[in-house]
mmCIF file of C-alpha atoms in Angstrom:
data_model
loop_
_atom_site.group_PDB
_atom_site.id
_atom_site.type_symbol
_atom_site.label_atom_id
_atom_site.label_comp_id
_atom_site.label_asym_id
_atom_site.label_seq_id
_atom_site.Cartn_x
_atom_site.Cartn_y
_atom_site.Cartn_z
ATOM 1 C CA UNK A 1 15.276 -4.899 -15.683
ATOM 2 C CA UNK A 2 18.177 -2.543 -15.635
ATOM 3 C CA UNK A 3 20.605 -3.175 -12.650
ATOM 4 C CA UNK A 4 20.029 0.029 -11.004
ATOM 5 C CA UNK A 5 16.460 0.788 -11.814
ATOM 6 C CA UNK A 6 13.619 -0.094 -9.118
ATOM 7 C CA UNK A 7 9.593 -0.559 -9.681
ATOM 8 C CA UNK A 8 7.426 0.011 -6.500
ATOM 9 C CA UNK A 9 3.746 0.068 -6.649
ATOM 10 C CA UNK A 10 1.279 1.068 -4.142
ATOM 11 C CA UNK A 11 -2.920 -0.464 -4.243
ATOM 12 C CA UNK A 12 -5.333 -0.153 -1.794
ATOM 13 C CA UNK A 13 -6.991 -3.250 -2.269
ATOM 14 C CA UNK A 14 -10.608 -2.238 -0.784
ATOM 15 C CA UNK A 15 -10.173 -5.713 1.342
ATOM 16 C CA UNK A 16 -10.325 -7.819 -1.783
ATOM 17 C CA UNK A 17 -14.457 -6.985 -2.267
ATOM 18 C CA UNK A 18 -16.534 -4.750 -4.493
ATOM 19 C CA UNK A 19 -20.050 -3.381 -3.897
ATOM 20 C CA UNK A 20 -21.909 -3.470 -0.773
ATOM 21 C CA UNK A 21 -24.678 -6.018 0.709
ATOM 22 C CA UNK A 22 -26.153 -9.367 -1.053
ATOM 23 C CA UNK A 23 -24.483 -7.687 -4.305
ATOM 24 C CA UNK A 24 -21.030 -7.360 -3.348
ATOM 25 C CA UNK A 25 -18.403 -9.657 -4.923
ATOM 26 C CA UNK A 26 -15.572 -11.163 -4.324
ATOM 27 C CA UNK A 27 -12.389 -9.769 -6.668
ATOM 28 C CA UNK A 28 -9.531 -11.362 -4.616
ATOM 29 C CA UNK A 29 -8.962 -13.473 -7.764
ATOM 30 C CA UNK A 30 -8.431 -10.694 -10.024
ATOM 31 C CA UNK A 31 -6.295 -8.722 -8.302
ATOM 32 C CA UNK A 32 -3.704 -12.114 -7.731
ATOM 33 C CA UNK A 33 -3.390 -11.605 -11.585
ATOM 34 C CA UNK A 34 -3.231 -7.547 -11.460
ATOM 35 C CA UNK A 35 -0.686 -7.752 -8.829
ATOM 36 C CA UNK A 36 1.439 -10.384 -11.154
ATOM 37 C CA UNK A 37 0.741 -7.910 -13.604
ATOM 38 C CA UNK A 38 2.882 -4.766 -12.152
ATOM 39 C CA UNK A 39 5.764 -6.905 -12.425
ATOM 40 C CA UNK A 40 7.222 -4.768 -9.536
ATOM 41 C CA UNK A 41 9.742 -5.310 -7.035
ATOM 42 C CA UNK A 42 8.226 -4.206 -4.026
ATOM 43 C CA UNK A 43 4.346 -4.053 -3.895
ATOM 44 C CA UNK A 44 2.597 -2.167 -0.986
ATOM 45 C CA UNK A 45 -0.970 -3.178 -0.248
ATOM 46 C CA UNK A 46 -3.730 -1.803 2.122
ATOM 47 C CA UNK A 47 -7.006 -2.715 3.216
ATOM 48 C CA UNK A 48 -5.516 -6.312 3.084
ATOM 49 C CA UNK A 49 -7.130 -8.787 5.078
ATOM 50 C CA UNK A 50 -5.981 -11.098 7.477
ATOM 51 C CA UNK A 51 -8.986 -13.025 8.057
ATOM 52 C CA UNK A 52 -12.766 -12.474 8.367
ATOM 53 C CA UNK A 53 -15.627 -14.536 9.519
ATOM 54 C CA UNK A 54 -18.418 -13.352 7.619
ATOM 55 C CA UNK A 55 -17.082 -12.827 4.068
ATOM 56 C CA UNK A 56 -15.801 -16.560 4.656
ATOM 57 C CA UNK A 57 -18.782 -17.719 5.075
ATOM 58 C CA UNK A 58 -20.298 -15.667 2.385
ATOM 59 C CA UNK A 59 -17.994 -16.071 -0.797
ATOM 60 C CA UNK A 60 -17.841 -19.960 -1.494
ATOM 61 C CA UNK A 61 -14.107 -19.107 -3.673
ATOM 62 C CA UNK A 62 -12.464 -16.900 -0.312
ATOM 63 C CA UNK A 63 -9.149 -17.961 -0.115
ATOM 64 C CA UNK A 64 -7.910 -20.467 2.522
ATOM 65 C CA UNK A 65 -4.833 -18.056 2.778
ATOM 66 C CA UNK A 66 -4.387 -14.781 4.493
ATOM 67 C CA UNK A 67 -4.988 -12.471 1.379
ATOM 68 C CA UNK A 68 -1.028 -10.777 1.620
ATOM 69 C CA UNK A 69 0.451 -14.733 0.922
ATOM 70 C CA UNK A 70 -2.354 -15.226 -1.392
ATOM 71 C CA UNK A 71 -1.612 -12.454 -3.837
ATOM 72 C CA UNK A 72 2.263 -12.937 -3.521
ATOM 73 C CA UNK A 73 3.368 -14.170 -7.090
ATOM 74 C CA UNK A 74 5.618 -17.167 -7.621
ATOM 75 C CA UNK A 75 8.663 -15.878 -6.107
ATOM 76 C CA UNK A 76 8.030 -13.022 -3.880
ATOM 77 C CA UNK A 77 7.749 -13.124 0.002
ATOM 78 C CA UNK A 78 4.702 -11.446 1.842
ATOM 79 C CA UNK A 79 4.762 -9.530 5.285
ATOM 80 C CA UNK A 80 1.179 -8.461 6.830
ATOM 81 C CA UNK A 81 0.719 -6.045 10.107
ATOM 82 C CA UNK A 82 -2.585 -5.607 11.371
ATOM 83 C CA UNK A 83 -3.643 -2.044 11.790
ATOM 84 C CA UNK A 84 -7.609 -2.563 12.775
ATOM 85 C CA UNK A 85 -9.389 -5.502 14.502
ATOM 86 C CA UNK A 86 -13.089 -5.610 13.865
ATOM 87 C CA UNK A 87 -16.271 -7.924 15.091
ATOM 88 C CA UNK A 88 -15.452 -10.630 12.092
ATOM 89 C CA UNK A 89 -11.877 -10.047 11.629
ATOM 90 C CA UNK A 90 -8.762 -7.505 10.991
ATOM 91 C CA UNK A 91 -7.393 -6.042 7.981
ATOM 92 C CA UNK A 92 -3.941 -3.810 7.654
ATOM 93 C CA UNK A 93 -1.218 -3.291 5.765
ATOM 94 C CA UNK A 94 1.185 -5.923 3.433
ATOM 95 C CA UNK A 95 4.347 -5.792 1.647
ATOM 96 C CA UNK A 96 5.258 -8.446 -1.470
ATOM 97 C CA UNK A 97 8.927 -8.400 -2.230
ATOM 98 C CA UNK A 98 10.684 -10.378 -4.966
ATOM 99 C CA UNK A 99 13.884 -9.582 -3.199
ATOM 100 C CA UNK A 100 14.856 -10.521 0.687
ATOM 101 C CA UNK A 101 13.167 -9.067 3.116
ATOM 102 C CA UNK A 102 15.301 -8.765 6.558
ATOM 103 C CA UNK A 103 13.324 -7.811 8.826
ATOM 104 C CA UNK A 104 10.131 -5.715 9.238
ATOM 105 C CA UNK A 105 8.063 -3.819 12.021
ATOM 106 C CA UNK A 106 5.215 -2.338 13.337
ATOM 107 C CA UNK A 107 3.755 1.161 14.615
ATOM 108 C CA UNK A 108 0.489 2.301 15.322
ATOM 109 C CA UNK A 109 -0.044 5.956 14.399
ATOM 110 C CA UNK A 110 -3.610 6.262 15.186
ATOM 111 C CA UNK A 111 -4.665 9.862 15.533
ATOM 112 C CA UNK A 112 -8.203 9.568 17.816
ATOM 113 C CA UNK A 113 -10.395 6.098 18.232
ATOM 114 C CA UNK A 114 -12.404 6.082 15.333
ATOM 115 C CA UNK A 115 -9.849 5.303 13.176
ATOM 116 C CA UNK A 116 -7.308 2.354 13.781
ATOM 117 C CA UNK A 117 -4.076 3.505 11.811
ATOM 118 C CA UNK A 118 -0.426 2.088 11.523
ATOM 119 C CA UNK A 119 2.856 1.611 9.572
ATOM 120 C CA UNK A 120 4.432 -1.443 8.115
ATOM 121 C CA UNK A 121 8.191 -1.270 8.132
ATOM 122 C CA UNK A 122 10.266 -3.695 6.041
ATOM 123 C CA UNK A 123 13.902 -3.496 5.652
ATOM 124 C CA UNK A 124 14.893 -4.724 2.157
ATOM 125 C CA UNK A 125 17.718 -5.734 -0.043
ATOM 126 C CA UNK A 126 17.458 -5.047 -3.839
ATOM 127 C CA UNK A 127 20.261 -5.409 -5.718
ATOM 128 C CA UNK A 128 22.330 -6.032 -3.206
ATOM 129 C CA UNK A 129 21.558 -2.184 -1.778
ATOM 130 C CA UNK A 130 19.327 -2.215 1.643
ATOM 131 C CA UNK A 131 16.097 -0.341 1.244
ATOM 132 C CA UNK A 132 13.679 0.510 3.883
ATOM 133 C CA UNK A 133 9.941 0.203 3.037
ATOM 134 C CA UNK A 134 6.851 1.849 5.155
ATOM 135 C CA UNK A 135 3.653 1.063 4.301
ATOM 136 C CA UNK A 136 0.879 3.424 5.308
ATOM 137 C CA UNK A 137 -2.885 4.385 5.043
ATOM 138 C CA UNK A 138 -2.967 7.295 6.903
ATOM 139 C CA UNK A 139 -6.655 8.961 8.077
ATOM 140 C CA UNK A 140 -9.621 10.792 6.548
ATOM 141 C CA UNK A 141 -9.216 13.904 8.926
ATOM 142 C CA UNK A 142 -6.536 16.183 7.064
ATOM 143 C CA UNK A 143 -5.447 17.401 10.400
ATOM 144 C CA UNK A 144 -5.038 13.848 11.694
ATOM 145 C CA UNK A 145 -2.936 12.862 8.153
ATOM 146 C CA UNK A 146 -0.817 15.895 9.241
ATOM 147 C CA UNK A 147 0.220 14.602 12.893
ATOM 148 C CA UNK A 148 0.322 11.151 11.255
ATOM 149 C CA UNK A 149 2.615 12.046 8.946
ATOM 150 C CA UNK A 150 4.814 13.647 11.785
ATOM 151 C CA UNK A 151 4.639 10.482 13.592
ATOM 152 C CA UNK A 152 5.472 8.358 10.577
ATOM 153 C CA UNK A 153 9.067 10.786 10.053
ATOM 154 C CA UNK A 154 9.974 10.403 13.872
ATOM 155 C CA UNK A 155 9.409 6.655 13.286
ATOM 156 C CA UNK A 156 12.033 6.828 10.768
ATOM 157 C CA UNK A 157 14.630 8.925 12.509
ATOM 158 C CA UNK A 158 14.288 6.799 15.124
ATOM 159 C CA UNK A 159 14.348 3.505 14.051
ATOM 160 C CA UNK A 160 16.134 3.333 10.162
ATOM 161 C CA UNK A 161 20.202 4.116 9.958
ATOM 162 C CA UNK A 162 20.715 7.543 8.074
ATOM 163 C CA UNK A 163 22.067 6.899 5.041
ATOM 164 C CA UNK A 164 20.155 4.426 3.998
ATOM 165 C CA UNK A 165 17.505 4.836 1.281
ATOM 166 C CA UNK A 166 13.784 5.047 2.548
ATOM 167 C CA UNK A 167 10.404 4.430 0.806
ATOM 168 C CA UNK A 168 7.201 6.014 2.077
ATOM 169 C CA UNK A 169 4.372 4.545 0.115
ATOM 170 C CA UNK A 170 0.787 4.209 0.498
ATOM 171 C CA UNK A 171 -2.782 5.546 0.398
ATOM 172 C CA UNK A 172 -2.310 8.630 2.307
ATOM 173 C CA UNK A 173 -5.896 9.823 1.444
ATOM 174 C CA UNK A 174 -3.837 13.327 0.402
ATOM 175 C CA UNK A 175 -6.338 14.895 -1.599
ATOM 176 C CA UNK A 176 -4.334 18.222 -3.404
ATOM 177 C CA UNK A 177 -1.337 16.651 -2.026
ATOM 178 C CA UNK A 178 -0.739 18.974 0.540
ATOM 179 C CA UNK A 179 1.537 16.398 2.899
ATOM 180 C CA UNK A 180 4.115 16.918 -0.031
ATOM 181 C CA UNK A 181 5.861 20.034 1.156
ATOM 182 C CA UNK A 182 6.555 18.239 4.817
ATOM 183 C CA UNK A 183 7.784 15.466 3.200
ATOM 184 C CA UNK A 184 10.225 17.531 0.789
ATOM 185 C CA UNK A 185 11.542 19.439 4.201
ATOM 186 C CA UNK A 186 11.986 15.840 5.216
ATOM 187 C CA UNK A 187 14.290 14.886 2.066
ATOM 188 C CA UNK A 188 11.584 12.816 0.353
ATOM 189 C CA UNK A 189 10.880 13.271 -3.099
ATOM 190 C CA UNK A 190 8.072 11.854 -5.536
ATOM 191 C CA UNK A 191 7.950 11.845 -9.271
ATOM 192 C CA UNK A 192 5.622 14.196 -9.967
ATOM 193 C CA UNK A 193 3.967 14.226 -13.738
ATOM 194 C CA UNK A 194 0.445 14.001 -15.598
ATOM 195 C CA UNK A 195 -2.086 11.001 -15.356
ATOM 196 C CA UNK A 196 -1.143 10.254 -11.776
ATOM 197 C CA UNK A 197 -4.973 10.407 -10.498
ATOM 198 C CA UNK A 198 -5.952 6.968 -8.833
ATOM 199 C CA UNK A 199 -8.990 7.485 -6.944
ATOM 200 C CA UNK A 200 -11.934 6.900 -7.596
ATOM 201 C CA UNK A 201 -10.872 4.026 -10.035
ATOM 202 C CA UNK A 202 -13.906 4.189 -12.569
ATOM 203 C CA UNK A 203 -13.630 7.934 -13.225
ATOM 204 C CA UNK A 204 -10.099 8.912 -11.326
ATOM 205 C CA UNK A 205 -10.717 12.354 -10.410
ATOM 206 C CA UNK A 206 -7.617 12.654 -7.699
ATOM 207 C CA UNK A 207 -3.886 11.260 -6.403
ATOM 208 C CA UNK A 208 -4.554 9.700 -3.192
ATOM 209 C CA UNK A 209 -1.638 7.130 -3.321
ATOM 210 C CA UNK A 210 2.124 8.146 -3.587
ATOM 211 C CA UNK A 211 5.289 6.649 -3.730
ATOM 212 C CA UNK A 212 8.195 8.933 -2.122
ATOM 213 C CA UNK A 213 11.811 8.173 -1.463
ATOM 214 C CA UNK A 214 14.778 9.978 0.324
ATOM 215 C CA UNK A 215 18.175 8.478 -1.360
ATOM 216 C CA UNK A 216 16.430 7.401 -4.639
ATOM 217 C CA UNK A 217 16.172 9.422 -7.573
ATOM 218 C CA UNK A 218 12.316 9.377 -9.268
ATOM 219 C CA UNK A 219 12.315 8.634 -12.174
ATOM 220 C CA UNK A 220 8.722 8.108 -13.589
ATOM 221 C CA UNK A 221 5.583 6.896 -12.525
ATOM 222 C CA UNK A 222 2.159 4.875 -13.876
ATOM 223 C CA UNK A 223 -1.225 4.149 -13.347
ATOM 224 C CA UNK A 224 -2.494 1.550 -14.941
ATOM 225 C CA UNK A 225 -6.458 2.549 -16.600
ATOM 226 C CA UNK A 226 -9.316 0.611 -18.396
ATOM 227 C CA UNK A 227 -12.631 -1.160 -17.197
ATOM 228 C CA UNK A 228 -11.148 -4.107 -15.488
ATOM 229 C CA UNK A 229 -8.867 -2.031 -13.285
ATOM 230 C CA UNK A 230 -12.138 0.257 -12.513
ATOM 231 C CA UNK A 231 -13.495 -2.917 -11.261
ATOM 232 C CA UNK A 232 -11.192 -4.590 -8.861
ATOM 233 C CA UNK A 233 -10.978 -1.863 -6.240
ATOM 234 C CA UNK A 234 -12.045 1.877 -5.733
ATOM 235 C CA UNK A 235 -8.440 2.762 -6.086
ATOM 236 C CA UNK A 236 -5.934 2.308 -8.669
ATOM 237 C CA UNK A 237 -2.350 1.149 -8.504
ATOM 238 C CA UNK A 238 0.811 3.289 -9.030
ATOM 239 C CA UNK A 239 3.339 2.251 -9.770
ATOM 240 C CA UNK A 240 6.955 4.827 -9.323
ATOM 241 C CA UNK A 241 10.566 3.830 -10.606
ATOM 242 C CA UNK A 242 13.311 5.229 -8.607
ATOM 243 C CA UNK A 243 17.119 4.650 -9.899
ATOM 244 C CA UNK A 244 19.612 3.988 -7.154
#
């Protein structure tokens, strides 16, 4: 991998289950390989969970681990925030990082009650440059994504140096991508090109999940296809490359 050149993927996860009642199943498993699979630097996950009760006792294979340090590959640390607690358990956001990770935060940026919302914030080094990561999954509502979003760029004023680069990736449920002209005013910047649809996985019909940077140049972007990926989740992974 070229010196200056670096991968980050975004995957909603779906909590590491497919389908719904007696037939649901567990695809945890699978995605531990897909995730090896995007040989990415930085990997941002939602809908991870940290634990939960019921599925435990359900699926006879759930891992013993929190999901975020069992999907890590050989080599990579995990960080997990917790966005929403439920009856069984909680579930949020995660970063895997095959470079250091120095230190990382949260923020809740819930818009109303019905929807527990927050960002994971993990200062990185890659190739010996720092790079801050937030992690989102912002709302359903598009009038709470827009306040969310507005909370998520006074978050980084706030709390990351200027100067230094900044990643805003995630499934920000932005159907037509309408957040994109607030984050342009704001200096970030995603690749934008054909194919990019990663929701619903089976028959991708729209971009919910974006990669954008401020102090990286985009450089291209994937999404991986095919009947196993359709399987896994009801999203797809992207994956964008940004050169320093």
């Amino acid at each position: 991998m070229s010196g200056s050149l670096v991968r980050i993927a975004t995957y909603n996860i779906h909590k590491g289950v497919q389908g719904v009642g007696p037939v649901r199943r567990l695809e945890i498993h699978n995605i531990g390989h897909a995730v090896e699979q995007l040989d990415a630097d930085i990997i941002c996950l939602q809908e991870v969970r940290k634990l939960h009760r019921r599925e435990e006792k359900h699926f006879t294979r759930w891992p013993q681990l929190p999901q975020a340090e069992f999907l890590a590959p050989e080599g990579y640390a995990s960080i997990y925030q917790t966005n929403a607690t439920t009856k069984h358990g909680e579930h949020g956001n995660a970063l895997l990082s095959r470079w250091p990770i120095l230190h990382n935060a949260h923020e809740d940026v819930s818009d109303h009650r019905f929807e527990q919302r927050g960002l994971l914030h993990a200062h990185v080094v890659v190739h010996d440059h720092p790079i801050h990561v937030v992690v989102l999954h912002l709302g359903l509502i598009a009038s709470s994504r827009a306040r969310q979003i507005l909370k998520v760029l006074a978050f980084i004023e706030r709390e990351i140096p200027k100067g230094e680069p900044v990643v805003v990736a995630g499934d920000l449920n932005d159907f037509g991508a309408k957040l994109r002209p607030a984050m342009k005013a704001a200096g970030f910047l995603d690749f934008i090109g054909a194919g990019q649809f990663t929701f619903p996985s089976r028959l991708p019909l729209a971009q919910l999940d974006f990669v954008y940077a401020r102090g990286l140049r985009p450089t291209g972007v994937e999404v991986p296809r095919g009947p196993i990926w359709g399987r896994m989740s009801d999203h797809l992974p992207l994956i964008a490359e940004f050169h320093l």
